[in-house]
Short mmCIF file of C-alpha atoms and ligand atoms in Angstrom, two decimals:
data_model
loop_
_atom_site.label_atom_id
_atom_site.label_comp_id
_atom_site.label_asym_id
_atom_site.label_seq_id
_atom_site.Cartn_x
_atom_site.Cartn_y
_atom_site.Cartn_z
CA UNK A 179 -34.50 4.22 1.75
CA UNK A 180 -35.44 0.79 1.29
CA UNK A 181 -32.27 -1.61 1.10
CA UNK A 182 -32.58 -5.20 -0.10
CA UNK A 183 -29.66 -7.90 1.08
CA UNK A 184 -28.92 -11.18 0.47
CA UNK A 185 -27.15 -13.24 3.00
CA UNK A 186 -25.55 -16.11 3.15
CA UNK A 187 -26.17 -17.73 6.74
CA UNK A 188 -23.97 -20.79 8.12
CA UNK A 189 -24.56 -22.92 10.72
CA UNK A 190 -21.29 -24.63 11.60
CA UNK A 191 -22.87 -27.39 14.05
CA UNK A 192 -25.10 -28.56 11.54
CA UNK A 193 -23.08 -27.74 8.70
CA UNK A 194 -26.55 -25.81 7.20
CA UNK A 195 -25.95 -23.29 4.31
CA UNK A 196 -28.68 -20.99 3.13
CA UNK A 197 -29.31 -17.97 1.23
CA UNK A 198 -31.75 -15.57 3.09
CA UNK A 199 -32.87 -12.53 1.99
CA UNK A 200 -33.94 -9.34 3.95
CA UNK A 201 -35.15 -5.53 3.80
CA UNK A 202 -34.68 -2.83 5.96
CA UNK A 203 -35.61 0.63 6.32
CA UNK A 204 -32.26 2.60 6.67
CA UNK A 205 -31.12 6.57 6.78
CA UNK A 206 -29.84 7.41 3.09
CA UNK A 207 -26.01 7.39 4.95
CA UNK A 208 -26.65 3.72 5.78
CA UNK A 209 -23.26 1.52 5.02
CA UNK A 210 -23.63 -2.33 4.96
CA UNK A 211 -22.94 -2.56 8.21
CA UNK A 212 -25.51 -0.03 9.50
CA UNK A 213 -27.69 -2.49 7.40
CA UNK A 214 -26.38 -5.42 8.85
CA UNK A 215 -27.18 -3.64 12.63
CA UNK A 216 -30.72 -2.86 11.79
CA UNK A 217 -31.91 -6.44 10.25
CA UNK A 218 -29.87 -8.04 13.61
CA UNK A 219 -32.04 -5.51 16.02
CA UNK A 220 -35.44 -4.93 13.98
CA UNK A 221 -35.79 -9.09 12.01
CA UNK A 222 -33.26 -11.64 12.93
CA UNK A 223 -31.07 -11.40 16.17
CA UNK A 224 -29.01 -14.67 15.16
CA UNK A 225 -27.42 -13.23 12.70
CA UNK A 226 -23.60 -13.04 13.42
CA UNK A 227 -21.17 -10.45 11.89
CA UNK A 228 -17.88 -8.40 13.95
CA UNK A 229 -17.70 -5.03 14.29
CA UNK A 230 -15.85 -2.66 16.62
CA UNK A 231 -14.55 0.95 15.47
CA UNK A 232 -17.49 1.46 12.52
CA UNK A 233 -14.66 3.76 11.20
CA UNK A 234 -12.38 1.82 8.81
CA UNK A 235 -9.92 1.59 11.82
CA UNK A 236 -10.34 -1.92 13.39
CA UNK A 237 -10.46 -4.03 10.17
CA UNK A 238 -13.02 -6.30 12.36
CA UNK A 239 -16.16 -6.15 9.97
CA UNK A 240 -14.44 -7.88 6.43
CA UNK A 241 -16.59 -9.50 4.47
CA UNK A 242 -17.55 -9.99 0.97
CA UNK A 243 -20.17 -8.17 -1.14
CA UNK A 244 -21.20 -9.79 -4.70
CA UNK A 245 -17.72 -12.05 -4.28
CA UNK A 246 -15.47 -9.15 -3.40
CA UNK A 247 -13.96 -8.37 -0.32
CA UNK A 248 -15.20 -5.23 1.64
CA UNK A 249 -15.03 -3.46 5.07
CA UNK A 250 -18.44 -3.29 5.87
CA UNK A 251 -18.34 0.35 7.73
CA UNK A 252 -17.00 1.71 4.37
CA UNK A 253 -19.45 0.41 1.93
CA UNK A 254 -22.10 2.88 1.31
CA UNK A 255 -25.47 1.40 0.20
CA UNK A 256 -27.39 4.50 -1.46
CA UNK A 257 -25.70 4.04 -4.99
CA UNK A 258 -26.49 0.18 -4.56
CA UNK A 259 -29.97 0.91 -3.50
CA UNK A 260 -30.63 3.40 -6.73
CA UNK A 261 -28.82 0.66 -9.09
CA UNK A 262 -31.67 -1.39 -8.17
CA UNK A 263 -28.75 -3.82 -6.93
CA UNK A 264 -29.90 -6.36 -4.44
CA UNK A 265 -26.03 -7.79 -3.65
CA UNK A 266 -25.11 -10.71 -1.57
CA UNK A 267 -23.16 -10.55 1.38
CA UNK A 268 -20.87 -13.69 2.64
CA UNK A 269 -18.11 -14.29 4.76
CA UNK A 270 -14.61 -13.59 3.73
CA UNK A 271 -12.60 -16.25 1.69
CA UNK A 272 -9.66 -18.51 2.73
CA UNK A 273 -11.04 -18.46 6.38
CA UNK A 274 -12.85 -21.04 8.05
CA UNK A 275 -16.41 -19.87 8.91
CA UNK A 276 -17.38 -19.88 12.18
CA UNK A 277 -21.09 -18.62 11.67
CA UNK A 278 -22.93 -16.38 9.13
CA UNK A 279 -20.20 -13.82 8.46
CA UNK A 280 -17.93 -14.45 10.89
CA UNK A 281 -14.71 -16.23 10.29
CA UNK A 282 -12.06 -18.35 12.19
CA UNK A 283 -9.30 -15.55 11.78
CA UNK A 284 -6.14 -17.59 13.77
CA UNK A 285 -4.67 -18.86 10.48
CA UNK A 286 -4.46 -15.34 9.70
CA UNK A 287 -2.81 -14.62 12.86
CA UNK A 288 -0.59 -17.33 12.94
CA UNK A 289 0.81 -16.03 9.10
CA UNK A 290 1.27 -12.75 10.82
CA UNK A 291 2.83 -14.29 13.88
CA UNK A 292 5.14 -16.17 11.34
CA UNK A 293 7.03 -13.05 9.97
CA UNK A 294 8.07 -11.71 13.29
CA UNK A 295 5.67 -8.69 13.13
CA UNK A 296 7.83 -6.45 15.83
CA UNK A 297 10.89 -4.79 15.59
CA UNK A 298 13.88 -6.18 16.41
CA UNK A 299 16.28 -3.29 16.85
CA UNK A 300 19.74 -5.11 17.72
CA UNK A 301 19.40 -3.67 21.14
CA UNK A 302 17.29 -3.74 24.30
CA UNK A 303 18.69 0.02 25.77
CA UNK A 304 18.62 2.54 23.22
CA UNK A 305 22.22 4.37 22.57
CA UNK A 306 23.20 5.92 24.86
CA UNK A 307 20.11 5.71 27.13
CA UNK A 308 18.23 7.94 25.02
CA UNK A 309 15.76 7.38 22.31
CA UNK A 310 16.20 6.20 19.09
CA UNK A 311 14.72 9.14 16.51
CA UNK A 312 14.04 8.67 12.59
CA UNK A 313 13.45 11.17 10.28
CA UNK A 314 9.63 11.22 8.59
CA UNK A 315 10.89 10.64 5.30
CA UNK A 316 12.58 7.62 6.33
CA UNK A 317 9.42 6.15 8.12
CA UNK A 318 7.51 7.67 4.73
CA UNK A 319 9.12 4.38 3.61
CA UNK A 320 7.07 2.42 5.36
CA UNK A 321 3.73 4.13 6.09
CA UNK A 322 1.57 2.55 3.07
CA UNK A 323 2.29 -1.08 5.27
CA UNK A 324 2.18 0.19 8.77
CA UNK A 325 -1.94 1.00 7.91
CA UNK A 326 -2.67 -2.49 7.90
CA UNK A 327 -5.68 -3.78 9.86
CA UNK A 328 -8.27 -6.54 8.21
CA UNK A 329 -7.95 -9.38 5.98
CA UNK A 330 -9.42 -8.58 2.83
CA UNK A 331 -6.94 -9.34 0.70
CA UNK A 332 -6.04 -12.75 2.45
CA UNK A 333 -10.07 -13.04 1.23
CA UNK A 334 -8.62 -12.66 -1.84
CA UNK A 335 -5.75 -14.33 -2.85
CA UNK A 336 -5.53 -16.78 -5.28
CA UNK A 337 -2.32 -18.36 -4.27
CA UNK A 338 -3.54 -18.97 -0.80
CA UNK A 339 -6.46 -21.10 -2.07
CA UNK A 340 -4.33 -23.06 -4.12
CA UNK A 341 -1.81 -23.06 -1.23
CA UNK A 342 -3.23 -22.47 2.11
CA UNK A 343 0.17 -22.51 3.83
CA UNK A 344 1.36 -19.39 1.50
CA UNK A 345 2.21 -16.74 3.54
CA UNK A 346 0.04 -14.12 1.81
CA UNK A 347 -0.17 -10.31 1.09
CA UNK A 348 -1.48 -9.48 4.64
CA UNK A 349 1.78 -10.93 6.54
CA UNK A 350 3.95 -10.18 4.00
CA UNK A 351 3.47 -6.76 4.03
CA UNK A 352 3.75 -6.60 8.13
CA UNK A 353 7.04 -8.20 6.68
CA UNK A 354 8.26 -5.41 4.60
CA UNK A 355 6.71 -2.65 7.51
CA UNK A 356 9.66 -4.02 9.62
CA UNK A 357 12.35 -5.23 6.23
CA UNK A 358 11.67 -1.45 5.63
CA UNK A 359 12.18 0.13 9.24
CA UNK A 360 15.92 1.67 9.16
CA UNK A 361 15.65 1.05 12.88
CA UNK A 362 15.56 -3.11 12.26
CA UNK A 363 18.86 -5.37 12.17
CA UNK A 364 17.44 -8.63 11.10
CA UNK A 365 16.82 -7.50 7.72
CA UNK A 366 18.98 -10.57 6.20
CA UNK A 367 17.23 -12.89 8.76
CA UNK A 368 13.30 -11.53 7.83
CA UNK A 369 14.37 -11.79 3.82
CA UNK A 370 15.91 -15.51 4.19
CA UNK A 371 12.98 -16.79 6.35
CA UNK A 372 10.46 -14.81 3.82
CA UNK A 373 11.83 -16.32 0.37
CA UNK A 374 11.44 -19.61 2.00
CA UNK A 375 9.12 -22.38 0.14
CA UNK A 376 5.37 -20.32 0.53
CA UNK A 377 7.22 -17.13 0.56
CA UNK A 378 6.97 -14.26 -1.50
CA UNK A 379 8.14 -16.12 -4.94
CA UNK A 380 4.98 -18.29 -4.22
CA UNK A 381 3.09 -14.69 -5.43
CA UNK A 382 0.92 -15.23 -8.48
CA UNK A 383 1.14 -11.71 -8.63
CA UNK A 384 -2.71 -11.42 -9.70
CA UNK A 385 -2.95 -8.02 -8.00
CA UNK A 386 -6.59 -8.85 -6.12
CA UNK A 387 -5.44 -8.37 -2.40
CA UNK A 388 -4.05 -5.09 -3.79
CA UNK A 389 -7.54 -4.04 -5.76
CA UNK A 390 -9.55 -5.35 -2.59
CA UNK A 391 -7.18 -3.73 -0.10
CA UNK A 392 -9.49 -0.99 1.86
CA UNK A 393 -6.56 1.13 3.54
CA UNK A 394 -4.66 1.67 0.56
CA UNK A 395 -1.58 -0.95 1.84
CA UNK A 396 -0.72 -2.43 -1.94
CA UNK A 397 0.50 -5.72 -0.11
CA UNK A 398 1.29 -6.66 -3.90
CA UNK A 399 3.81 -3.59 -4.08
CA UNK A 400 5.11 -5.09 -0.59
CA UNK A 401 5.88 -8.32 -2.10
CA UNK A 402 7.80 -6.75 -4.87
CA UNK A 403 9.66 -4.65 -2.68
CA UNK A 404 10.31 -7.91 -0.86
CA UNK A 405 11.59 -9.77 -3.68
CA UNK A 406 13.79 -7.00 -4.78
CA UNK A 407 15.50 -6.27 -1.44
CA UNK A 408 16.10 -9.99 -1.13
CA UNK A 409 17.55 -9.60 -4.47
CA UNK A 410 19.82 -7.07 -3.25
CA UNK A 411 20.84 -9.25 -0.47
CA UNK A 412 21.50 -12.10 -3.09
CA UNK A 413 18.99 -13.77 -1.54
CA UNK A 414 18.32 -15.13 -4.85
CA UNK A 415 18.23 -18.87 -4.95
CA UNK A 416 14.86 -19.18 -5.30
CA UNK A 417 13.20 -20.61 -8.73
CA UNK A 418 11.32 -17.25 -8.64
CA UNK A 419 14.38 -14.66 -8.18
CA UNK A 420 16.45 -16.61 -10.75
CA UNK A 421 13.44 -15.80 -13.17
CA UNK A 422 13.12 -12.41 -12.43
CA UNK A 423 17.12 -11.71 -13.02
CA UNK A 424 16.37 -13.05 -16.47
CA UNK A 425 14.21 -11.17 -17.41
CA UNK A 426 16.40 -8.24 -16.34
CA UNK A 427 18.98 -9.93 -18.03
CA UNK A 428 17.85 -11.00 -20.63
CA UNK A 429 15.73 -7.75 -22.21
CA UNK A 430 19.39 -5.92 -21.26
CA UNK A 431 21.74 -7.92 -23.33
CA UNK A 432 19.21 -8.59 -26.42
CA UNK A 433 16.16 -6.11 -25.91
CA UNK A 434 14.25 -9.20 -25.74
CA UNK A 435 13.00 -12.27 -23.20
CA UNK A 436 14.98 -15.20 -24.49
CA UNK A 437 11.67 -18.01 -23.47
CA UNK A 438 14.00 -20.82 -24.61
CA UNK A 439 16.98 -19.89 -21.85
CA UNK A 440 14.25 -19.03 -19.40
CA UNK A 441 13.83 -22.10 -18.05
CA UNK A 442 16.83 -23.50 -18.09
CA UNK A 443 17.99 -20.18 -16.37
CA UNK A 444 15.01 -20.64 -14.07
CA UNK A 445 14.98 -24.06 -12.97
CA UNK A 446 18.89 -25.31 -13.76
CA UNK A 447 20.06 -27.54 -15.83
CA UNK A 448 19.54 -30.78 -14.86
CA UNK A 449 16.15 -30.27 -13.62
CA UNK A 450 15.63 -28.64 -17.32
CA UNK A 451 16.91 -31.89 -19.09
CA UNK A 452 13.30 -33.35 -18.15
CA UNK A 453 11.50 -30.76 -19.97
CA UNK A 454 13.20 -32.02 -23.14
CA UNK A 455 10.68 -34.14 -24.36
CA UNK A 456 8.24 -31.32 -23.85
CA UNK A 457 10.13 -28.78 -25.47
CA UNK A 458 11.10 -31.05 -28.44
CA UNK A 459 7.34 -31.21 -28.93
CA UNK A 460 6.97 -27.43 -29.09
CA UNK A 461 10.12 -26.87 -31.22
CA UNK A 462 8.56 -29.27 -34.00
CA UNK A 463 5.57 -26.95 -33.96
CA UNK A 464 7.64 -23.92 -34.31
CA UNK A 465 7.00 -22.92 -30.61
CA UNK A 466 10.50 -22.39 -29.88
CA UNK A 467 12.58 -20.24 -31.41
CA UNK A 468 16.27 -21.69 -32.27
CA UNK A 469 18.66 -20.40 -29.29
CA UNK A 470 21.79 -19.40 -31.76
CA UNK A 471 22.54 -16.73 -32.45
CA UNK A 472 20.23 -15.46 -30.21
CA UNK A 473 17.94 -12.94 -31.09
CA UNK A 474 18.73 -9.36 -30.82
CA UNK A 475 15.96 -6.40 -31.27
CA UNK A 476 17.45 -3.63 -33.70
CA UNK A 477 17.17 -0.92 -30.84
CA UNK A 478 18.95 -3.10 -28.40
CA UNK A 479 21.24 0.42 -27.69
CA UNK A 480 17.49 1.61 -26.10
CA UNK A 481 16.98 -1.53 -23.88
CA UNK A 482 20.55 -0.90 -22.49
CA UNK A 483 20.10 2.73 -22.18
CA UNK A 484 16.99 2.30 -20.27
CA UNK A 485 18.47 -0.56 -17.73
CA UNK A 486 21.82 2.29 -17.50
CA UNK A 487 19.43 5.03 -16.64
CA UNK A 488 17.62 2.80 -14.05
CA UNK A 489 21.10 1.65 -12.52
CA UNK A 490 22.13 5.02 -12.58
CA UNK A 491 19.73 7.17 -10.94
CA UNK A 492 20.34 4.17 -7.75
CA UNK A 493 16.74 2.08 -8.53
CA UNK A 494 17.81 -0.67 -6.52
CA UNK A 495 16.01 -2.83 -4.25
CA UNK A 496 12.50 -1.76 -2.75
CA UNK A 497 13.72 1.86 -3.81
CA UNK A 498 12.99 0.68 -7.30
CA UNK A 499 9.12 -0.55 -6.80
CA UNK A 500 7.02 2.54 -7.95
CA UNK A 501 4.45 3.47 -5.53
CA UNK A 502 0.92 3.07 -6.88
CA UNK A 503 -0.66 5.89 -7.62
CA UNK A 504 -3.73 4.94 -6.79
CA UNK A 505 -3.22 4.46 -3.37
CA UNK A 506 -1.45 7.29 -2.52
CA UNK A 507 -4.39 9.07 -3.70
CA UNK A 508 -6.68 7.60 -1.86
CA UNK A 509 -4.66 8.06 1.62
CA UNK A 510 -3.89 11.26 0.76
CA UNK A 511 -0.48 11.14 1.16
CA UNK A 512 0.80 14.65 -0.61
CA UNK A 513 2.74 17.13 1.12
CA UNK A 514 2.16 18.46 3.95
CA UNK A 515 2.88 21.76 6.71
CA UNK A 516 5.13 20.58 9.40
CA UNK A 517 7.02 21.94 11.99
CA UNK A 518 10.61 21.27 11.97
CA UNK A 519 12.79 20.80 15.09
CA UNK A 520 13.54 24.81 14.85
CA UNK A 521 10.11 25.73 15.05
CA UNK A 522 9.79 26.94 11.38
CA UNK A 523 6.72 25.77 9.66
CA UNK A 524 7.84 23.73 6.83
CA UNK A 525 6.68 22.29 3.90
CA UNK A 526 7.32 18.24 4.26
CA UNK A 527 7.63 16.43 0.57
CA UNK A 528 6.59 12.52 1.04
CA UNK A 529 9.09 11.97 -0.85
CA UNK A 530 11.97 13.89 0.57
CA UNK A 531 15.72 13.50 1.55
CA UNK A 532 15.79 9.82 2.94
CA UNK A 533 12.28 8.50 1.72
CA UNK A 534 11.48 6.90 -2.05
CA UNK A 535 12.32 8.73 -4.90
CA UNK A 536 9.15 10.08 -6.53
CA UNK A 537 7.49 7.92 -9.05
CA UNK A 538 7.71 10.29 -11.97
CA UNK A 539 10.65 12.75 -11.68
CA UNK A 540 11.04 13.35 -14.98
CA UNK A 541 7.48 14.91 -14.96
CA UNK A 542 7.91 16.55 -11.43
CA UNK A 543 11.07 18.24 -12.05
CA UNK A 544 9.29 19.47 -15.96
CA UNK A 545 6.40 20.82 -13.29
CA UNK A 546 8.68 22.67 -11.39
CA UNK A 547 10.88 24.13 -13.52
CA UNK A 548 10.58 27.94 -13.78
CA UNK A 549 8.60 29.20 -16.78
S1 SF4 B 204 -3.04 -5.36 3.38
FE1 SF4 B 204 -4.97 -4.21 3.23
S2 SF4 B 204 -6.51 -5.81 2.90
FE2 SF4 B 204 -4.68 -6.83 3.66
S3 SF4 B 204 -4.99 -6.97 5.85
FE3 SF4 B 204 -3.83 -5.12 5.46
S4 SF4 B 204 -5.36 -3.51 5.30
FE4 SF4 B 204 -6.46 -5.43 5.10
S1 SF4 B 205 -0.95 -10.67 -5.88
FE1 SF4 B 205 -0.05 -12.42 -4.78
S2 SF4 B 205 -0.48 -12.06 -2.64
FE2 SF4 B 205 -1.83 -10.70 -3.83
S3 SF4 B 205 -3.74 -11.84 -4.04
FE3 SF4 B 205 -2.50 -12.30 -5.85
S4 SF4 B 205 -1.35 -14.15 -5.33
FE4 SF4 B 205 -2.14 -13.33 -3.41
S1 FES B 206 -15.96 -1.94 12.29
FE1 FES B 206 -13.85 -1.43 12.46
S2 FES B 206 -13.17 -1.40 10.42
FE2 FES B 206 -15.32 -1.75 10.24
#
């Protein structure tokens, strides 16, 4: 087939941007970076790109494709070439480039180096000399944010551009890989120094790093889990984790979000008493509603039921951020045959003894109930 690319080249000494645009003969397989290979061999060997595994393993070849962040060893071009599609590549986001597509990738590293990615057990000699085991389930916990390798989503992340010293979804979730390692003992430590100023509250929470994410890592789900385990630590003096209890709050004791105690809830009082002005201005326009007797939905009893179920069946901390769906799907993570320390082949749920509790139980245990 005949594929078409656009690419944006840089020259960093001269500070030279320019669109180029090539075409290459490729196999019908090709991926954008088979592509890439064949136009740096066949038309223009200063064209710069990184590669290593060309198997989704090394996260080395991130770039972006029509704006979005890709792994270009995953990105098939056949459908693009039938489309009639002529995309443009670039280098990732929120990186300096170095050339073409390759990017400066130590701020990246230094966010990772800032959450302590290794595990700090308590101990140097395991007890009693021998090693320390964990169950699957228990490291099931952790295995969406242990398959982290690229920087795609740090390509992506809103916050970061606003704030380039935000810690963002790549580090963070290295964060929760070790926060959620029942082998760690600086859990209080890691959740202190992560709800810091450019910490997880900092989190738009516009999902992209967890759309873009190749490997199926949700970083955005990591944050969460983050927030709520720091929660659970009442590590909650952060603007952010006083608005998020709330909400909880708030939609428990009236069925509703009270928006006039929010921020006052949010931010404190005193710091509130500035917004007066402000909120005078949207009370005369009938913005506000009055704060006495505060509003209460008719099927409060529901809202409380719900938040007693929740408590109830022990939702708390990361235990209570549903795994996506979508990226269990895509890694495949179902049960599996295993066998067990007596030899038996066994059936191993991901979500066993130990592990999450499954995202819909209601509907599991309705799908396994005898007929
Ligand atoms: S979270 Fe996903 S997108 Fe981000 S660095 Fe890890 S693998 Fe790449
Ligand atoms: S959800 Fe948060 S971490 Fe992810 S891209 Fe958006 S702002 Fe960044
Ligand atoms: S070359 Fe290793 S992930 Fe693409």
């Amino acid at each position: 087939m005949k594929v078409a690319l656009k690419i944006w080249r840089f020259d960093a000494l001269e500070g030279r941007r320019a669109l180029r645009e090539y075409e290459v003969d490729a196999p019908e397989w090709a991926t954008l970076l088979d592509v890439l290979d064949l136009i740096k061999d066949r038309q223009d060997g200063t064209l710069a790109f990184r590669k290593s595994c060309r198997m989704m393993i090394c996260g080395s070849c991130g770039m972006r494709m029509d704006g979005a962040a890709v792994l270009a060893c995953r990105t098939r071009m056949g459908e693009i070439v039938e489309s009639g599609r002529v995309p443009v590549v670039s280098a990732m986001g929120n990186l300096p480039i170095v050339k073409d597509l390759v990017v400066d990738m130590e701020p990246f590293w230094a966010k990772f180096r800032a959450v302590n990615p290794y595990l700090r057990p308590g101990y140097t000699v395991p007890p009693a000399g021998r090693e320390h085991r964990i169950s699957q389930e228990r490291m099931d916990v952790i295995h969406k944010e242990a398959l982290c390798i690229c920087g795609c989503c740090v390509s992506e992340c809103n916050s970061m551009e606003a704030d380039p010293d935000f810690l963002g979804p790549a580090a963070l979730a290295k964060g929760m890989r070790f926060v959620g390692d029942a082998r760690d003992r600086a859990t209080t430590e890691r959740l202190q120094a992560y709800s810091d100023e450019h910490g997880i509250w900092d989190c738009t929470r516009c999902y992209f790093c967890q759309e873009r994410c190749p490997k199926g890592v949700d970083p955005r789900d990591a944050i969460a889990k983050l927030g709520a385990e720091a929660m659970q630590h009442a590590i909650d003096s952060d603007m952010g984790a006083r608005h998020a209890k709330w909400f909880v709050t708030s939609s428990k004791t009236t069925g509703w979000l009270r928006e006039t105690e929010l921020v006052p809830k949010t931010q404190g009082v005193v710091k509130s008493l500035k917004e007066v002005k402000f909120a005078m201005g949207l009370a005369k326009h009938g913005k506000v509603p009055p704060p006495f007797p505060p509003h209460v939905a008719k099927h409060v009893s529901e809202a409380r039921a719900l938040h007693d179920l929740l408590s109830a069946e022990g939702h708390e901390g990361a235990q209570g951020i549903v795994q996506s769906e979508k990226a269990l799907s895509r890694i495949e993570f179902e049960a599996e045959q295993v066998v067990d320390e007596g030899g038996e082949l066994v059936v191993r749920e991901p979500y066993g003894p130990g592990s999450f509790p499954h995202p819909k139980p209601v509907e599991r245990e309705a799908e396994e109930a005898p007929s």
